[in-house]
Amino acid sequence: QVQLVESGGGLAQSGGSLRLSCRGWGFNFGLSAMTWVRQGPGKELEWVARIAGSGGSTDYADFVKGRFTVSRNNAIYEVYLEMNDLKPEDTAVYYCARCPRPYTASCALPNILPENRGQGTQVTVSS
């Protein structure tokens, strides 16, 4: 059974930074690309960043490029999202999710099943 637990959310000021962590187990972590998605208040779920199972490839949504960095440590089954220069529009519940394949192209939102997503961590950015 896939288990994913996020941590590191909280309150930040505009321009500030937060680092999210996600620990996963119950699946072959190193053979799964991982993705971070978010859902802001009154908004639909949107993709933020993704990383290949090997960690060798990453992709970012345009609205976080240059501000967020995704990384992973397969030895301890964790994936991270370093968020810098936060903006109020980054306020959302952030989820980490397992992608069905090792490559980032498998991380399209329709491929992310609810059972392959964590419970989320709230990030609130004040202006």
Coordinates of N, CA and C in Angstrom, one line a residue:
Q1 N 0.8 -1.2 0.0 CA 0.0 0.0 0.0 C 0.9 1.2 0.0
V2 N 0.6 2.1 -0.9 CA 1.4 3.4 -1.1 C 1.1 4.3 0.1
Q3 N 2.1 4.8 0.7 CA 2.0 5.7 1.8 C 2.9 6.9 1.5
L4 N 2.4 8.1 1.6 CA 3.1 9.3 1.4 C 2.8 10.3 2.5
V5 N 3.8 10.9 3.1 CA 3.5 11.8 4.2 C 4.4 13.1 4.0
E6 N 3.7 14.2 3.8 CA 4.3 15.5 3.6 C 4.5 16.2 4.9
S7 N 5.5 17.1 5.0 CA 5.8 17.9 6.1 C 6.5 19.2 5.7
G8 N 6.5 20.2 6.5 CA 7.3 21.4 6.2 C 6.5 22.6 5.9
G9 N 5.2 22.4 5.7 CA 4.3 23.6 5.4 C 4.2 24.5 6.6
G10 N 3.6 25.6 6.3 CA 3.4 26.6 7.4 C 3.1 28.0 6.8
L11 N 3.4 29.0 7.6 CA 3.1 30.4 7.2 C 4.5 31.0 6.9
A12 N 4.4 31.7 5.8 CA 5.6 32.5 5.3 C 5.2 33.9 4.8
Q13 N 6.1 34.8 4.9 CA 5.8 36.1 4.3 C 6.2 36.1 2.9
S14 N 5.6 37.0 2.1 CA 5.9 37.2 0.7 C 7.4 37.4 0.6
G15 N 8.0 36.7 -0.3 CA 9.5 36.8 -0.5 C 10.2 35.8 0.4
G16 N 9.6 35.1 1.2 CA 10.2 34.1 2.1 C 10.4 32.8 1.5
S17 N 10.8 31.8 2.3 CA 11.1 30.5 1.8 C 10.5 29.4 2.8
L18 N 10.2 28.3 2.2 CA 9.8 27.1 2.9 C 10.4 25.9 2.2
R19 N 10.6 24.8 3.0 CA 11.1 23.6 2.4 C 10.1 22.5 2.8
L20 N 9.5 21.8 1.8 CA 8.6 20.7 2.0 C 9.4 19.4 1.8
S21 N 9.0 18.4 2.6 CA 9.5 17.1 2.5 C 8.4 16.1 2.4
C22 N 8.7 15.0 1.8 CA 7.7 13.9 1.6 C 8.4 12.6 1.7
R23 N 8.0 11.8 2.6 CA 8.5 10.4 2.7 C 7.5 9.4 2.2
G24 N 8.1 8.5 1.4 CA 7.2 7.5 0.8 C 7.6 6.1 1.1
W25 N 6.7 5.2 1.2 CA 7.0 3.8 1.3 C 5.8 3.0 0.8
G26 N 6.0 1.7 0.7 CA 5.0 0.8 0.2 C 5.1 0.6 -1.3
F27 N 6.1 1.1 -1.9 CA 6.3 1.0 -3.3 C 7.8 1.1 -3.6
N28 N 8.2 0.8 -4.8 CA 9.6 0.9 -5.2 C 9.9 2.4 -5.4
F29 N 10.4 3.1 -4.4 CA 10.6 4.6 -4.5 C 11.5 5.0 -5.6
G30 N 12.6 4.3 -5.8 CA 13.6 4.7 -6.8 C 13.1 4.5 -8.2
L31 N 12.1 3.7 -8.4 CA 11.6 3.4 -9.7 C 10.3 4.2 -10.0
S32 N 10.0 5.2 -9.2 CA 8.9 6.0 -9.4 C 9.3 7.5 -9.5
A33 N 8.9 8.1 -10.6 CA 9.0 9.6 -10.7 C 8.0 10.1 -9.6
M34 N 8.4 11.3 -9.1 CA 7.5 11.9 -8.0 C 7.1 13.3 -8.5
T35 N 6.0 13.7 -8.0 CA 5.5 15.1 -8.4 C 5.0 15.8 -7.2
W36 N 5.0 17.1 -7.2 CA 4.4 18.0 -6.3 C 3.2 18.6 -7.0
V37 N 2.1 18.6 -6.4 CA 0.9 19.3 -7.0 C 0.3 20.1 -5.8
R38 N -0.5 21.1 -6.2 CA -1.1 21.9 -5.2 C -2.5 22.3 -5.5
Q39 N -3.3 22.7 -4.5 CA -4.7 23.1 -4.7 C -4.9 24.3 -3.8
G40 N -5.0 25.5 -4.5 CA -5.3 26.7 -3.8 C -6.7 26.9 -3.4
P41 N -7.1 27.8 -2.6 CA -8.5 28.0 -2.2 C -9.4 28.3 -3.4
G42 N -10.4 27.5 -3.6 CA -11.3 27.8 -4.7 C -10.7 27.4 -6.1
K43 N -9.6 26.8 -6.1 CA -8.9 26.4 -7.3 C -8.9 24.9 -7.6
E44 N -8.6 24.6 -8.8 CA -8.4 23.2 -9.1 C -7.0 22.7 -8.8
L45 N -6.8 21.4 -8.7 CA -5.5 20.9 -8.5 C -4.6 21.3 -9.7
E46 N -3.3 21.7 -9.4 CA -2.4 22.0 -10.5 C -1.0 21.4 -10.2
W47 N -0.4 21.1 -11.2 CA 0.9 20.5 -11.1 C 2.0 21.6 -10.9
V48 N 3.0 21.3 -10.0 CA 4.0 22.3 -9.7 C 5.4 21.9 -10.2
A49 N 5.8 20.7 -9.8 CA 7.1 20.2 -10.2 C 7.2 18.7 -10.2
R50 N 8.1 18.1 -10.9 CA 8.2 16.7 -11.0 C 9.7 16.3 -11.1
I51 N 10.0 15.1 -10.7 CA 11.4 14.6 -10.7 C 11.4 13.1 -11.1
A52 N 12.3 12.8 -11.9 CA 12.4 11.4 -12.4 C 12.9 10.5 -11.2
G53 N 12.6 9.2 -11.4 CA 13.0 8.2 -10.3 C 14.5 8.3 -9.9
S54 N 15.3 8.5 -10.9 CA 16.7 8.6 -10.7 C 17.1 9.9 -10.1
G55 N 16.3 10.9 -10.2 CA 16.6 12.3 -9.9 C 17.3 13.0 -10.9
G56 N 17.5 12.4 -12.1 CA 18.3 13.0 -13.1 C 17.6 14.0 -14.0
S57 N 16.3 14.1 -13.9 CA 15.5 15.0 -14.7 C 14.4 15.6 -13.9
T58 N 14.2 16.9 -14.1 CA 13.2 17.7 -13.3 C 12.4 18.6 -14.3
D59 N 11.2 18.9 -14.0 CA 10.4 19.8 -14.7 C 9.6 20.7 -13.8
Y60 N 9.3 21.9 -14.2 CA 8.6 22.9 -13.4 C 7.5 23.6 -14.1
A61 N 6.4 23.8 -13.4 CA 5.4 24.7 -14.0 C 6.0 26.1 -14.2
D62 N 5.5 26.8 -15.2 CA 6.1 28.1 -15.5 C 6.0 29.1 -14.3
F63 N 4.9 28.9 -13.5 CA 4.7 29.9 -12.5 C 5.6 29.7 -11.3
V64 N 6.4 28.6 -11.3 CA 7.4 28.4 -10.2 C 8.8 28.3 -10.7
K65 N 9.0 28.4 -11.9 CA 10.4 28.3 -12.5 C 11.3 29.4 -11.9
G66 N 12.5 29.0 -11.5 CA 13.4 29.9 -10.9 C 13.2 30.2 -9.5
R67 N 12.1 29.7 -8.9 CA 11.8 30.0 -7.5 C 11.8 28.7 -6.7
F68 N 11.3 27.6 -7.3 CA 11.1 26.3 -6.6 C 12.2 25.3 -7.2
T69 N 12.6 24.4 -6.3 CA 13.5 23.4 -6.7 C 13.1 22.1 -6.1
V70 N 12.9 21.0 -7.0 CA 12.5 19.7 -6.5 C 13.8 18.8 -6.5
S71 N 13.9 18.0 -5.5 CA 15.0 17.1 -5.4 C 14.6 15.8 -4.6
R72 N 15.4 14.8 -4.6 CA 15.1 13.6 -3.9 C 16.3 12.9 -3.3
N73 N 16.1 12.1 -2.3 CA 17.1 11.3 -1.7 C 16.5 9.9 -1.7
N74 N 16.9 9.0 -2.6 CA 16.3 7.7 -2.7 C 16.8 6.8 -1.6
A75 N 17.9 7.1 -1.0 CA 18.4 6.3 0.1 C 17.5 6.3 1.3
I76 N 16.8 7.5 1.5 CA 15.9 7.6 2.6 C 14.5 7.8 2.2
Y77 N 14.2 7.5 0.9 CA 12.8 7.5 0.4 C 12.1 8.9 0.6
E78 N 12.8 9.9 0.3 CA 12.3 11.3 0.5 C 12.4 12.1 -0.8
V79 N 11.4 13.0 -1.0 CA 11.4 14.0 -2.0 C 11.2 15.3 -1.4
Y80 N 11.8 16.4 -2.0 CA 11.7 17.7 -1.4 C 11.2 18.7 -2.4
L81 N 10.7 19.8 -1.8 CA 10.4 21.0 -2.6 C 10.9 22.2 -1.9
E82 N 11.9 22.8 -2.4 CA 12.5 24.0 -1.9 C 11.8 25.2 -2.5
M83 N 11.1 26.0 -1.7 CA 10.3 27.1 -2.3 C 10.9 28.4 -1.8
N84 N 11.4 29.2 -2.8 CA 11.9 30.6 -2.5 C 11.1 31.6 -3.1
D85 N 11.3 32.9 -2.7 CA 10.6 34.0 -3.2 C 9.1 33.7 -3.3
L86 N 8.5 33.3 -2.2 CA 7.1 32.9 -2.1 C 6.2 34.1 -2.4
K87 N 5.1 33.8 -3.0 CA 4.1 34.9 -3.3 C 2.8 34.5 -2.7
P88 N 1.9 35.4 -2.4 CA 0.6 35.1 -1.9 C -0.1 34.1 -2.7
E89 N 0.0 34.1 -4.0 CA -0.7 33.2 -4.9 C -0.1 31.7 -4.8
D90 N 1.0 31.6 -4.1 CA 1.5 30.2 -3.8 C 0.7 29.5 -2.6
T91 N -0.2 30.3 -2.0 CA -0.9 29.7 -0.9 C -1.8 28.6 -1.4
A92 N -1.6 27.4 -0.8 CA -2.3 26.2 -1.3 C -2.0 25.0 -0.3
V93 N -2.7 24.0 -0.5 CA -2.3 22.7 0.1 C -1.4 22.0 -0.9
Y94 N -0.3 21.6 -0.5 CA 0.7 21.0 -1.4 C 0.7 19.5 -1.1
Y95 N 0.7 18.7 -2.2 CA 0.7 17.2 -2.1 C 1.9 16.7 -2.8
C96 N 2.5 15.7 -2.3 CA 3.4 14.9 -3.1 C 2.7 13.7 -3.6
A97 N 3.1 13.2 -4.8 CA 2.4 12.1 -5.4 C 3.4 11.2 -6.1
R98 N 3.0 9.9 -6.2 CA 3.8 9.0 -6.9 C 3.3 8.9 -8.4
C99 N 4.2 9.0 -9.3 CA 3.9 8.8 -10.7 C 4.0 7.4 -11.1
P100 N 3.3 6.9 -12.1 CA 3.2 5.5 -12.4 C 4.5 4.9 -13.0
R101 N 5.4 5.8 -13.5 CA 6.6 5.3 -14.2 C 7.8 6.0 -13.7
P102 N 9.0 5.6 -14.0 CA 10.2 6.3 -13.5 C 10.5 7.6 -14.2
Y103 N 9.8 7.9 -15.3 CA 10.1 9.1 -16.1 C 9.1 10.2 -15.8
T104 N 9.5 11.5 -15.9 CA 8.6 12.6 -15.5 C 7.4 12.7 -16.4
A105 N 7.5 12.2 -17.6 CA 6.3 12.4 -18.5 C 5.1 11.6 -18.0
S106 N 5.3 10.6 -17.1 CA 4.2 9.9 -16.5 C 3.5 10.6 -15.4
C107 N 4.0 11.8 -15.1 CA 3.4 12.5 -14.0 C 2.2 13.5 -14.4
A108 N 1.7 13.3 -15.5 CA 0.5 14.1 -15.9 C -0.6 13.9 -14.9
L109 N -1.3 15.0 -14.6 CA -2.3 15.0 -13.5 C -3.4 13.8 -13.7
P110 N -3.8 13.5 -14.9 CA -4.8 12.4 -15.0 C -4.2 11.1 -14.6
N111 N -2.9 11.0 -14.5 CA -2.2 9.7 -14.1 C -2.0 9.6 -12.6
I112 N -2.3 10.7 -11.9 CA -2.0 10.7 -10.5 C -3.3 10.3 -9.8
L113 N -3.3 9.1 -9.3 CA -4.5 8.6 -8.6 C -4.6 9.1 -7.2
P114 N -5.7 9.3 -6.6 CA -5.8 9.8 -5.2 C -5.1 8.9 -4.2
E115 N -5.1 7.6 -4.5 CA -4.5 6.7 -3.5 C -2.9 6.8 -3.6
N116 N -2.4 7.5 -4.6 CA -1.0 7.7 -4.8 C -0.5 9.1 -4.4
R117 N -1.3 9.7 -3.6 CA -1.1 11.1 -3.1 C -1.1 11.2 -1.6
G118 N -0.3 12.0 -1.0 CA -0.2 12.2 0.4 C -1.4 13.0 0.9
Q119 N -1.4 13.3 2.2 CA -2.6 14.0 2.8 C -2.4 15.5 2.6
G120 N -1.3 15.9 2.2 CA -1.1 17.4 2.0 C -0.5 18.1 3.1
T121 N 0.1 19.2 2.8 CA 0.6 20.2 3.9 C 0.2 21.6 3.4
Q122 N -0.3 22.4 4.4 CA -0.8 23.7 4.0 C 0.4 24.7 4.0
V123 N 0.4 25.5 2.9 CA 1.4 26.6 2.8 C 0.6 27.8 2.7
T124 N 0.8 28.8 3.5 CA 0.1 30.1 3.5 C 1.2 31.2 3.4
V125 N 1.0 32.0 2.4 CA 2.0 33.1 2.2 C 1.2 34.4 2.4
S126 N 1.7 35.2 3.3 CA 1.0 36.5 3.6 C 1.8 37.6 2.8
S127 N 1.0 38.6 2.4 CA 1.6 39.7 1.7 C 2.1 40.8 2.6

